[in-house]
């Protein structure tokens, strides 16, 4: 079913993801409609499939991005108690998902995309600069692209205007962490950087050196208790050392 969502236009693609129940929440649909995938995918942007973006990286298929956003949604949206959500997108690649997440975090929210390949961090930023809205997110600091090893997570030192109070109260960790490449394990640093409550969406190898992977969600509740759930089988590029 996942592969049946391809369309002729951006709207077509998103309507098909909606009709196939891959996007279920109207706010998620709205966010996807605001981002033109043509700014992020090198060709056939409205096909529901992954595509190479160079440097052994791929832009994931739209249905995978839909699953990820639906799963993280309760942690991404601003609320009265959390007006400035912080979201980490590890392996941000094309920057497409980073942009969709930025549509959802609200005016005081932050989304940081982390890449270990500098050219891909630049690609994400360049792609986002193709739309007026994306440009605005970059200039106001709602979105930042950083270069680093995502297995260690990311500590964003600069607090944004409007988020100081939330950072003081809830710490500088992340309400939601999306990992866009397959990890050999759920890295402790990532769990430690989750706020309480918070959720991580991460593909993990079933066994070392194997080709089978599953999506896991790692939830931290308000008391800091951690619960891991194995969801469904996937194929992601691996989370690795940076190429020399
Ligand atoms: N979410 C992106 C997925 C890109 S593919 C998109 O849909 O466009 C996975 C990405 O993870 C690649 O861009 C790769 O460079 C990056 N990556 C792999 N290992 C990494 C690491 N250790 N730290 C940060 N990024 C990593």
PDB file of C-alpha atoms and ligand atoms in Angstrom:
ATOM      1  CA  UNK A   1       0.000   0.000   0.000  1.00  0.00           C
ATOM      2  CA  UNK A   2       2.855   2.309   0.899  1.00  0.00           C
ATOM      3  CA  UNK A   3       4.024   2.415  -2.706  1.00  0.00           C
ATOM      4  CA  UNK A   4       0.617   3.310  -4.106  1.00  0.00           C
ATOM      5  CA  UNK A   5       0.764   6.912  -2.980  1.00  0.00           C
ATOM      6  CA  UNK A   6       2.709   8.408  -5.913  1.00  0.00           C
ATOM      7  CA  UNK A   7       1.115  11.441  -7.543  1.00  0.00           C
ATOM      8  CA  UNK A   8       1.521  13.897 -10.424  1.00  0.00           C
ATOM      9  CA  UNK A   9       1.791  16.935  -8.136  1.00  0.00           C
ATOM     10  CA  UNK A  10       2.762  17.604  -4.533  1.00  0.00           C
ATOM     11  CA  UNK A  11      -0.919  17.886  -3.571  1.00  0.00           C
ATOM     12  CA  UNK A  12      -1.662  14.578  -5.348  1.00  0.00           C
ATOM     13  CA  UNK A  13       1.091  12.808  -3.442  1.00  0.00           C
ATOM     14  CA  UNK A  14      -0.099  14.133  -0.079  1.00  0.00           C
ATOM     15  CA  UNK A  15      -3.784  13.410  -0.853  1.00  0.00           C
ATOM     16  CA  UNK A  16      -2.784   9.830  -1.762  1.00  0.00           C
ATOM     17  CA  UNK A  17      -0.831   9.439   1.513  1.00  0.00           C
ATOM     18  CA  UNK A  18      -3.959  10.713   3.278  1.00  0.00           C
ATOM     19  CA  UNK A  19      -6.359   8.435   1.379  1.00  0.00           C
ATOM     20  CA  UNK A  20      -4.069   5.454   2.060  1.00  0.00           C
ATOM     21  CA  UNK A  21      -4.146   6.400   5.787  1.00  0.00           C
ATOM     22  CA  UNK A  22      -0.387   6.927   5.974  1.00  0.00           C
ATOM     23  CA  UNK A  23      -1.073  10.518   6.990  1.00  0.00           C
ATOM     24  CA  UNK A  24      -3.899  10.448   9.545  1.00  0.00           C
ATOM     25  CA  UNK A  25      -3.838  13.808  11.309  1.00  0.00           C
ATOM     26  CA  UNK A  26      -5.095  16.913   9.480  1.00  0.00           C
ATOM     27  CA  UNK A  27      -2.275  19.009  10.998  1.00  0.00           C
ATOM     28  CA  UNK A  28       0.305  16.614   9.553  1.00  0.00           C
ATOM     29  CA  UNK A  29      -1.397  16.797   6.163  1.00  0.00           C
ATOM     30  CA  UNK A  30      -1.341  20.580   6.305  1.00  0.00           C
ATOM     31  CA  UNK A  31       2.386  20.570   7.111  1.00  0.00           C
ATOM     32  CA  UNK A  32       3.236  18.208   4.237  1.00  0.00           C
ATOM     33  CA  UNK A  33       1.142  20.302   1.827  1.00  0.00           C
ATOM     34  CA  UNK A  34       3.227  23.355   2.695  1.00  0.00           C
ATOM     35  CA  UNK A  35       6.502  21.710   1.652  1.00  0.00           C
ATOM     36  CA  UNK A  36       7.148  21.101  -2.044  1.00  0.00           C
ATOM     37  CA  UNK A  37       9.102  17.828  -2.282  1.00  0.00           C
ATOM     38  CA  UNK A  38      10.478  19.067  -5.638  1.00  0.00           C
ATOM     39  CA  UNK A  39      12.791  21.356  -3.629  1.00  0.00           C
ATOM     40  CA  UNK A  40      14.347  18.292  -1.977  1.00  0.00           C
ATOM     41  CA  UNK A  41      14.235  15.325  -4.396  1.00  0.00           C
ATOM     42  CA  UNK A  42      16.456  15.481  -7.493  1.00  0.00           C
ATOM     43  CA  UNK A  43      13.878  13.924  -9.863  1.00  0.00           C
ATOM     44  CA  UNK A  44      10.351  12.464  -9.829  1.00  0.00           C
ATOM     45  CA  UNK A  45       9.693  14.268  -6.540  1.00  0.00           C
ATOM     46  CA  UNK A  46       6.083  13.123  -6.277  1.00  0.00           C
ATOM     47  CA  UNK A  47       6.861   9.379  -6.481  1.00  0.00           C
ATOM     48  CA  UNK A  48       6.432   7.543  -3.201  1.00  0.00           C
ATOM     49  CA  UNK A  49       9.903   6.039  -3.173  1.00  0.00           C
ATOM     50  CA  UNK A  50      13.351   6.794  -1.790  1.00  0.00           C
ATOM     51  CA  UNK A  51      15.913   8.416  -4.085  1.00  0.00           C
ATOM     52  CA  UNK A  52      19.659   8.920  -4.129  1.00  0.00           C
ATOM     53  CA  UNK A  53      20.847  12.418  -3.157  1.00  0.00           C
ATOM     54  CA  UNK A  54      24.586  11.648  -3.492  1.00  0.00           C
ATOM     55  CA  UNK A  55      27.208  10.781  -0.828  1.00  0.00           C
ATOM     56  CA  UNK A  56      25.545   7.322  -0.424  1.00  0.00           C
ATOM     57  CA  UNK A  57      22.536   9.054   1.101  1.00  0.00           C
ATOM     58  CA  UNK A  58      18.883   8.873   0.069  1.00  0.00           C
ATOM     59  CA  UNK A  59      15.857  11.015   0.623  1.00  0.00           C
ATOM     60  CA  UNK A  60      13.483   8.563   2.285  1.00  0.00           C
ATOM     61  CA  UNK A  61      10.156   7.652   0.699  1.00  0.00           C
ATOM     62  CA  UNK A  62       7.280   9.998   1.544  1.00  0.00           C
ATOM     63  CA  UNK A  63       5.356   7.221   3.332  1.00  0.00           C
ATOM     64  CA  UNK A  64       8.316   6.743   5.734  1.00  0.00           C
ATOM     65  CA  UNK A  65       8.397  10.466   6.451  1.00  0.00           C
ATOM     66  CA  UNK A  66       4.637  10.276   7.059  1.00  0.00           C
ATOM     67  CA  UNK A  67       5.041   7.407   9.577  1.00  0.00           C
ATOM     68  CA  UNK A  68       7.798   9.288  11.382  1.00  0.00           C
ATOM     69  CA  UNK A  69       5.859  12.546  11.724  1.00  0.00           C
ATOM     70  CA  UNK A  70       2.625  10.766  12.765  1.00  0.00           C
ATOM     71  CA  UNK A  71       4.550   8.879  15.435  1.00  0.00           C
ATOM     72  CA  UNK A  72       6.368  11.919  16.838  1.00  0.00           C
ATOM     73  CA  UNK A  73       3.406  14.329  16.523  1.00  0.00           C
ATOM     74  CA  UNK A  74       2.341  14.522  20.209  1.00  0.00           C
ATOM     75  CA  UNK A  75       5.886  15.622  21.097  1.00  0.00           C
ATOM     76  CA  UNK A  76       6.344  18.109  18.245  1.00  0.00           C
ATOM     77  CA  UNK A  77       3.306  20.345  18.570  1.00  0.00           C
ATOM     78  CA  UNK A  78       3.519  23.401  20.825  1.00  0.00           C
ATOM     79  CA  UNK A  79       1.240  23.255  23.884  1.00  0.00           C
ATOM     80  CA  UNK A  80       0.512  25.493  26.840  1.00  0.00           C
ATOM     81  CA  UNK A  81       3.030  23.632  28.983  1.00  0.00           C
ATOM     82  CA  UNK A  82       5.555  23.280  26.157  1.00  0.00           C
ATOM     83  CA  UNK A  83       5.279  26.356  23.906  1.00  0.00           C
ATOM     84  CA  UNK A  84       8.742  25.901  22.366  1.00  0.00           C
ATOM     85  CA  UNK A  85       9.244  22.253  21.304  1.00  0.00           C
ATOM     86  CA  UNK A  86      12.757  21.164  20.351  1.00  0.00           C
ATOM     87  CA  UNK A  87      13.188  18.507  17.685  1.00  0.00           C
ATOM     88  CA  UNK A  88      16.396  16.816  16.522  1.00  0.00           C
ATOM     89  CA  UNK A  89      16.558  15.329  13.013  1.00  0.00           C
ATOM     90  CA  UNK A  90      19.648  13.091  12.851  1.00  0.00           C
ATOM     91  CA  UNK A  91      20.811  12.324   9.303  1.00  0.00           C
ATOM     92  CA  UNK A  92      18.863  15.247   7.887  1.00  0.00           C
ATOM     93  CA  UNK A  93      20.103  14.560   4.315  1.00  0.00           C
ATOM     94  CA  UNK A  94      17.943  16.435   1.824  1.00  0.00           C
ATOM     95  CA  UNK A  95      16.348  18.514   4.608  1.00  0.00           C
ATOM     96  CA  UNK A  96      12.817  17.571   3.511  1.00  0.00           C
ATOM     97  CA  UNK A  97      11.708  16.074   6.812  1.00  0.00           C
ATOM     98  CA  UNK A  98      13.491  18.846   8.721  1.00  0.00           C
ATOM     99  CA  UNK A  99      11.269  21.326   6.856  1.00  0.00           C
ATOM    100  CA  UNK A 100       8.053  19.374   7.502  1.00  0.00           C
ATOM    101  CA  UNK A 101       8.924  19.156  11.217  1.00  0.00           C
ATOM    102  CA  UNK A 102       9.575  22.915  11.270  1.00  0.00           C
ATOM    103  CA  UNK A 103       6.032  23.524   9.982  1.00  0.00           C
ATOM    104  CA  UNK A 104       4.708  21.772  13.103  1.00  0.00           C
ATOM    105  CA  UNK A 105       6.807  23.113  16.004  1.00  0.00           C
ATOM    106  CA  UNK A 106       5.260  26.584  15.969  1.00  0.00           C
ATOM    107  CA  UNK A 107       6.829  30.015  16.096  1.00  0.00           C
ATOM    108  CA  UNK A 108       9.032  29.403  19.151  1.00  0.00           C
ATOM    109  CA  UNK A 109       9.977  25.818  18.238  1.00  0.00           C
ATOM    110  CA  UNK A 110      13.370  24.634  17.051  1.00  0.00           C
ATOM    111  CA  UNK A 111      14.378  21.883  14.649  1.00  0.00           C
ATOM    112  CA  UNK A 112      18.048  21.002  14.332  1.00  0.00           C
ATOM    113  CA  UNK A 113      19.187  18.801  11.437  1.00  0.00           C
ATOM    114  CA  UNK A 114      22.481  16.975  12.061  1.00  0.00           C
ATOM    115  CA  UNK A 115      24.638  15.548   9.283  1.00  0.00           C
ATOM    116  CA  UNK A 116      28.105  14.050   9.459  1.00  0.00           C
ATOM    117  CA  UNK A 117      28.775  14.986   5.817  1.00  0.00           C
ATOM    118  CA  UNK A 118      29.198  18.781   5.552  1.00  0.00           C
ATOM    119  CA  UNK A 119      28.048  18.809   1.910  1.00  0.00           C
ATOM    120  CA  UNK A 120      24.742  17.244   2.989  1.00  0.00           C
ATOM    121  CA  UNK A 121      24.248  19.751   5.790  1.00  0.00           C
ATOM    122  CA  UNK A 122      24.777  22.405   3.096  1.00  0.00           C
ATOM    123  CA  UNK A 123      22.405  20.607   0.726  1.00  0.00           C
ATOM    124  CA  UNK A 124      19.654  20.615   3.347  1.00  0.00           C
ATOM    125  CA  UNK A 125      20.139  24.313   3.947  1.00  0.00           C
ATOM    126  CA  UNK A 126      20.272  25.094   0.231  1.00  0.00           C
ATOM    127  CA  UNK A 127      17.100  23.095  -0.440  1.00  0.00           C
ATOM    128  CA  UNK A 128      15.287  24.869   2.351  1.00  0.00           C
ATOM    129  CA  UNK A 129      16.344  28.200   0.872  1.00  0.00           C
ATOM    130  CA  UNK A 130      14.354  27.439  -2.307  1.00  0.00           C
ATOM    131  CA  UNK A 131      11.092  28.561  -0.690  1.00  0.00           C
ATOM    132  CA  UNK A 132      10.294  31.838   1.026  1.00  0.00           C
ATOM    133  CA  UNK A 133       8.967  29.939   4.022  1.00  0.00           C
ATOM    134  CA  UNK A 134      12.073  27.769   4.305  1.00  0.00           C
ATOM    135  CA  UNK A 135      14.277  30.849   4.024  1.00  0.00           C
ATOM    136  CA  UNK A 136      12.298  32.453   6.830  1.00  0.00           C
ATOM    137  CA  UNK A 137      12.765  29.398   9.078  1.00  0.00           C
ATOM    138  CA  UNK A 138      16.523  29.597   8.567  1.00  0.00           C
ATOM    139  CA  UNK A 139      16.800  33.319   9.165  1.00  0.00           C
ATOM    140  CA  UNK A 140      14.707  33.330  12.360  1.00  0.00           C
ATOM    141  CA  UNK A 141      16.549  30.311  13.796  1.00  0.00           C
ATOM    142  CA  UNK A 142      13.591  27.932  13.817  1.00  0.00           C
ATOM    143  CA  UNK A 143      15.747  25.577  11.706  1.00  0.00           C
ATOM    144  CA  UNK A 144      19.491  24.984  11.970  1.00  0.00           C
ATOM    145  CA  UNK A 145      21.682  22.526  10.115  1.00  0.00           C
ATOM    146  CA  UNK A 146      24.715  21.301  12.030  1.00  0.00           C
ATOM    147  CA  UNK A 147      27.650  19.026  11.210  1.00  0.00           C
ATOM    148  CA  UNK A 148      28.372  16.277  13.725  1.00  0.00           C
ATOM    149  CA  UNK A 149      28.158  12.585  14.562  1.00  0.00           C
ATOM    150  CA  UNK A 150      24.468  11.996  15.144  1.00  0.00           C
ATOM    151  CA  UNK A 151      25.166   8.876  17.230  1.00  0.00           C
ATOM    152  CA  UNK A 152      26.118  11.280  19.978  1.00  0.00           C
ATOM    153  CA  UNK A 153      23.009  13.387  19.487  1.00  0.00           C
ATOM    154  CA  UNK A 154      23.464  17.134  19.517  1.00  0.00           C
ATOM    155  CA  UNK A 155      23.703  19.846  22.151  1.00  0.00           C
ATOM    156  CA  UNK A 156      22.404  23.130  20.748  1.00  0.00           C
ATOM    157  CA  UNK A 157      23.938  25.856  22.846  1.00  0.00           C
ATOM    158  CA  UNK A 158      22.095  28.852  21.448  1.00  0.00           C
ATOM    159  CA  UNK A 159      18.622  29.175  22.974  1.00  0.00           C
ATOM    160  CA  UNK A 160      16.158  30.872  20.652  1.00  0.00           C
ATOM    161  CA  UNK A 161      14.265  33.955  21.602  1.00  0.00           C
ATOM    162  CA  UNK A 162      11.047  32.733  23.214  1.00  0.00           C
ATOM    163  CA  UNK A 163      12.383  29.361  24.335  1.00  0.00           C
ATOM    164  CA  UNK A 164      14.563  30.469  27.270  1.00  0.00           C
ATOM    165  CA  UNK A 165      11.881  29.785  29.874  1.00  0.00           C
ATOM    166  CA  UNK A 166      11.106  26.296  28.493  1.00  0.00           C
ATOM    167  CA  UNK A 167      14.802  25.424  28.311  1.00  0.00           C
ATOM    168  CA  UNK A 168      15.214  26.491  31.915  1.00  0.00           C
ATOM    169  CA  UNK A 169      12.256  24.368  33.022  1.00  0.00           C
ATOM    170  CA  UNK A 170      12.646  21.327  30.752  1.00  0.00           C
ATOM    171  CA  UNK A 171      16.355  21.309  29.965  1.00  0.00           C
ATOM    172  CA  UNK A 172      18.114  21.736  26.655  1.00  0.00           C
ATOM    173  CA  UNK A 173      17.337  18.188  25.462  1.00  0.00           C
ATOM    174  CA  UNK A 174      14.846  17.204  22.771  1.00  0.00           C
ATOM    175  CA  UNK A 175      11.109  16.605  22.882  1.00  0.00           C
ATOM    176  CA  UNK A 176      11.448  14.438  19.787  1.00  0.00           C
ATOM    177  CA  UNK A 177      14.409  12.813  18.073  1.00  0.00           C
ATOM    178  CA  UNK A 178      14.112  11.448  14.546  1.00  0.00           C
ATOM    179  CA  UNK A 179      16.915   9.237  13.310  1.00  0.00           C
ATOM    180  CA  UNK A 180      17.046   8.933   9.503  1.00  0.00           C
ATOM    181  CA  UNK A 181      19.699   6.182   9.274  1.00  0.00           C
ATOM    182  CA  UNK A 182      19.875   2.731  10.815  1.00  0.00           C
ATOM    183  CA  UNK A 183      21.707   2.450  14.143  1.00  0.00           C
ATOM    184  CA  UNK A 184      23.491  -0.659  15.422  1.00  0.00           C
ATOM    185  CA  UNK A 185      21.750  -0.034  18.749  1.00  0.00           C
ATOM    186  CA  UNK A 186      19.706   2.571  20.588  1.00  0.00           C
ATOM    187  CA  UNK A 187      22.604   4.802  21.608  1.00  0.00           C
ATOM    188  CA  UNK A 188      22.572   5.810  25.299  1.00  0.00           C
ATOM    189  CA  UNK A 189      23.505   9.420  24.515  1.00  0.00           C
ATOM    190  CA  UNK A 190      20.359   9.777  22.428  1.00  0.00           C
ATOM    191  CA  UNK A 191      18.129   8.422  25.195  1.00  0.00           C
ATOM    192  CA  UNK A 192      19.874  10.707  27.686  1.00  0.00           C
ATOM    193  CA  UNK A 193      19.159  13.735  25.454  1.00  0.00           C
ATOM    194  CA  UNK A 194      15.410  13.014  25.343  1.00  0.00           C
ATOM    195  CA  UNK A 195      13.366  15.330  27.509  1.00  0.00           C
ATOM    196  CA  UNK A 196      10.857  13.802  29.945  1.00  0.00           C
ATOM    197  CA  UNK A 197       8.419  13.304  28.350  1.00  0.00           C
ATOM    198  CA  UNK A 198       9.916  12.767  24.921  1.00  0.00           C
ATOM    199  CA  UNK A 199       9.976  10.289  22.037  1.00  0.00           C
ATOM    200  CA  UNK A 200      12.606   8.983  19.642  1.00  0.00           C
ATOM    201  CA  UNK A 201      11.856   7.323  16.279  1.00  0.00           C
ATOM    202  CA  UNK A 202      14.861   5.237  15.235  1.00  0.00           C
ATOM    203  CA  UNK A 203      15.612   2.420  12.781  1.00  0.00           C
ATOM    204  CA  UNK A 204      17.828  -0.207  14.476  1.00  0.00           C
ATOM    205  CA  UNK A 205      19.639  -3.209  12.978  1.00  0.00           C
ATOM    206  CA  UNK A 206      18.145  -6.532  14.147  1.00  0.00           C
ATOM    207  CA  UNK A 207      21.645  -8.011  14.489  1.00  0.00           C
ATOM    208  CA  UNK A 208      25.171  -6.780  13.950  1.00  0.00           C
ATOM    209  CA  UNK A 209      26.215  -6.818  10.294  1.00  0.00           C
ATOM    210  CA  UNK A 210      22.754  -7.996   9.218  1.00  0.00           C
ATOM    211  CA  UNK A 211      20.480  -6.378   6.652  1.00  0.00           C
ATOM    212  CA  UNK A 212      17.282  -6.558   8.631  1.00  0.00           C
ATOM    213  CA  UNK A 213      16.177  -3.463  10.514  1.00  0.00           C
ATOM    214  CA  UNK A 214      13.117  -2.407  12.477  1.00  0.00           C
ATOM    215  CA  UNK A 215      11.766   0.937  13.494  1.00  0.00           C
ATOM    216  CA  UNK A 216      11.743   1.393  17.261  1.00  0.00           C
ATOM    217  CA  UNK A 217      10.148   4.098  19.329  1.00  0.00           C
ATOM    218  CA  UNK A 218      11.811   5.005  22.607  1.00  0.00           C
ATOM    219  CA  UNK A 219       9.517   6.860  24.981  1.00  0.00           C
ATOM    220  CA  UNK A 220      10.606   8.684  28.101  1.00  0.00           C
ATOM    221  CA  UNK A 221       7.702   9.486  30.402  1.00  0.00           C
ATOM    222  CA  UNK A 222       7.387  12.535  32.655  1.00  0.00           C
ATOM    223  CA  UNK A 223       9.115  10.604  35.476  1.00  0.00           C
ATOM    224  CA  UNK A 224      12.004   9.654  33.201  1.00  0.00           C
ATOM    225  CA  UNK A 225      11.028   5.988  32.760  1.00  0.00           C
ATOM    226  CA  UNK A 226      12.113   4.641  29.352  1.00  0.00           C
ATOM    227  CA  UNK A 227      10.069   2.236  27.238  1.00  0.00           C
ATOM    228  CA  UNK A 228      11.215   0.802  23.888  1.00  0.00           C
ATOM    229  CA  UNK A 229       8.811  -0.574  21.277  1.00  0.00           C
ATOM    230  CA  UNK A 230       9.719  -2.514  18.113  1.00  0.00           C
ATOM    231  CA  UNK A 231       7.397  -1.516  15.273  1.00  0.00           C
ATOM    232  CA  UNK A 232       7.939  -2.675  11.667  1.00  0.00           C
ATOM    233  CA  UNK A 233      10.677  -3.809   9.275  1.00  0.00           C
ATOM    234  CA  UNK A 234      12.454  -1.178   7.138  1.00  0.00           C
ATOM    235  CA  UNK A 235      15.468  -0.539   4.890  1.00  0.00           C
ATOM    236  CA  UNK A 236      17.517   2.558   5.786  1.00  0.00           C
ATOM    237  CA  UNK A 237      21.107   3.507   4.976  1.00  0.00           C
ATOM    238  CA  UNK A 238      23.361   2.902   8.004  1.00  0.00           C
ATOM    239  CA  UNK A 239      24.375   5.418  10.655  1.00  0.00           C
ATOM    240  CA  UNK A 240      28.154   5.260  10.226  1.00  0.00           C
ATOM    241  CA  UNK A 241      31.498   6.957  10.780  1.00  0.00           C
ATOM    242  CA  UNK A 242      31.904   9.991   8.556  1.00  0.00           C
ATOM    243  CA  UNK A 243      33.755   9.187   5.304  1.00  0.00           C
ATOM    244  CA  UNK A 244      37.427  10.216   5.392  1.00  0.00           C
TER     245      UNK A 244
HETATM  246  N1  LIG B   1      16.088  12.190   6.470  1.00  0.00           N
HETATM  247  C1  LIG B   1      16.957  12.189   5.309  1.00  0.00           C
HETATM  248  C2  LIG B   1      17.624  10.834   5.211  1.00  0.00           C
HETATM  249  C3  LIG B   1      18.930  10.873   4.538  1.00  0.00           C
HETATM  250  S1  LIG B   1      19.698   9.247   4.438  1.00  0.00           S
HETATM  251  C4  LIG B   1      16.131  12.453   4.060  1.00  0.00           C
HETATM  252  O1  LIG B   1      15.045  11.894   3.962  1.00  0.00           O
HETATM  253  O2  LIG B   1      16.592  13.187   3.166  1.00  0.00           O
HETATM  254  C5  LIG B   1      20.512   9.134   5.987  1.00  0.00           C
HETATM  255  C6  LIG B   1      21.465  10.232   6.300  1.00  0.00           C
HETATM  256  O3  LIG B   1      22.150   9.925   7.498  1.00  0.00           O
HETATM  257  C7  LIG B   1      22.538  10.452   5.246  1.00  0.00           C
HETATM  258  O4  LIG B   1      22.393  11.755   4.757  1.00  0.00           O
HETATM  259  C8  LIG B   1      23.855  10.252   5.991  1.00  0.00           C
HETATM  260  O5  LIG B   1      24.878  11.158   5.574  1.00  0.00           O
HETATM  261  C9  LIG B   1      23.426  10.504   7.428  1.00  0.00           C
HETATM  262  N2  LIG B   1      24.284   9.869   8.425  1.00  0.00           N
HETATM  263  C10 LIG B   1      24.794   8.620   8.423  1.00  0.00           C
HETATM  264  N3  LIG B   1      25.548   8.403   9.522  1.00  0.00           N
HETATM  265  C11 LIG B   1      25.495   9.556  10.261  1.00  0.00           C
HETATM  266  C12 LIG B   1      26.071   9.963  11.513  1.00  0.00           C
HETATM  267  N4  LIG B   1      26.849   9.142  12.228  1.00  0.00           N
HETATM  268  N5  LIG B   1      25.804  11.197  11.948  1.00  0.00           N
HETATM  269  C13 LIG B   1      25.025  12.062  11.226  1.00  0.00           C
HETATM  270  N6  LIG B   1      24.465  11.729  10.048  1.00  0.00           N
HETATM  271  C14 LIG B   1      24.691  10.491   9.564  1.00  0.00           C
END
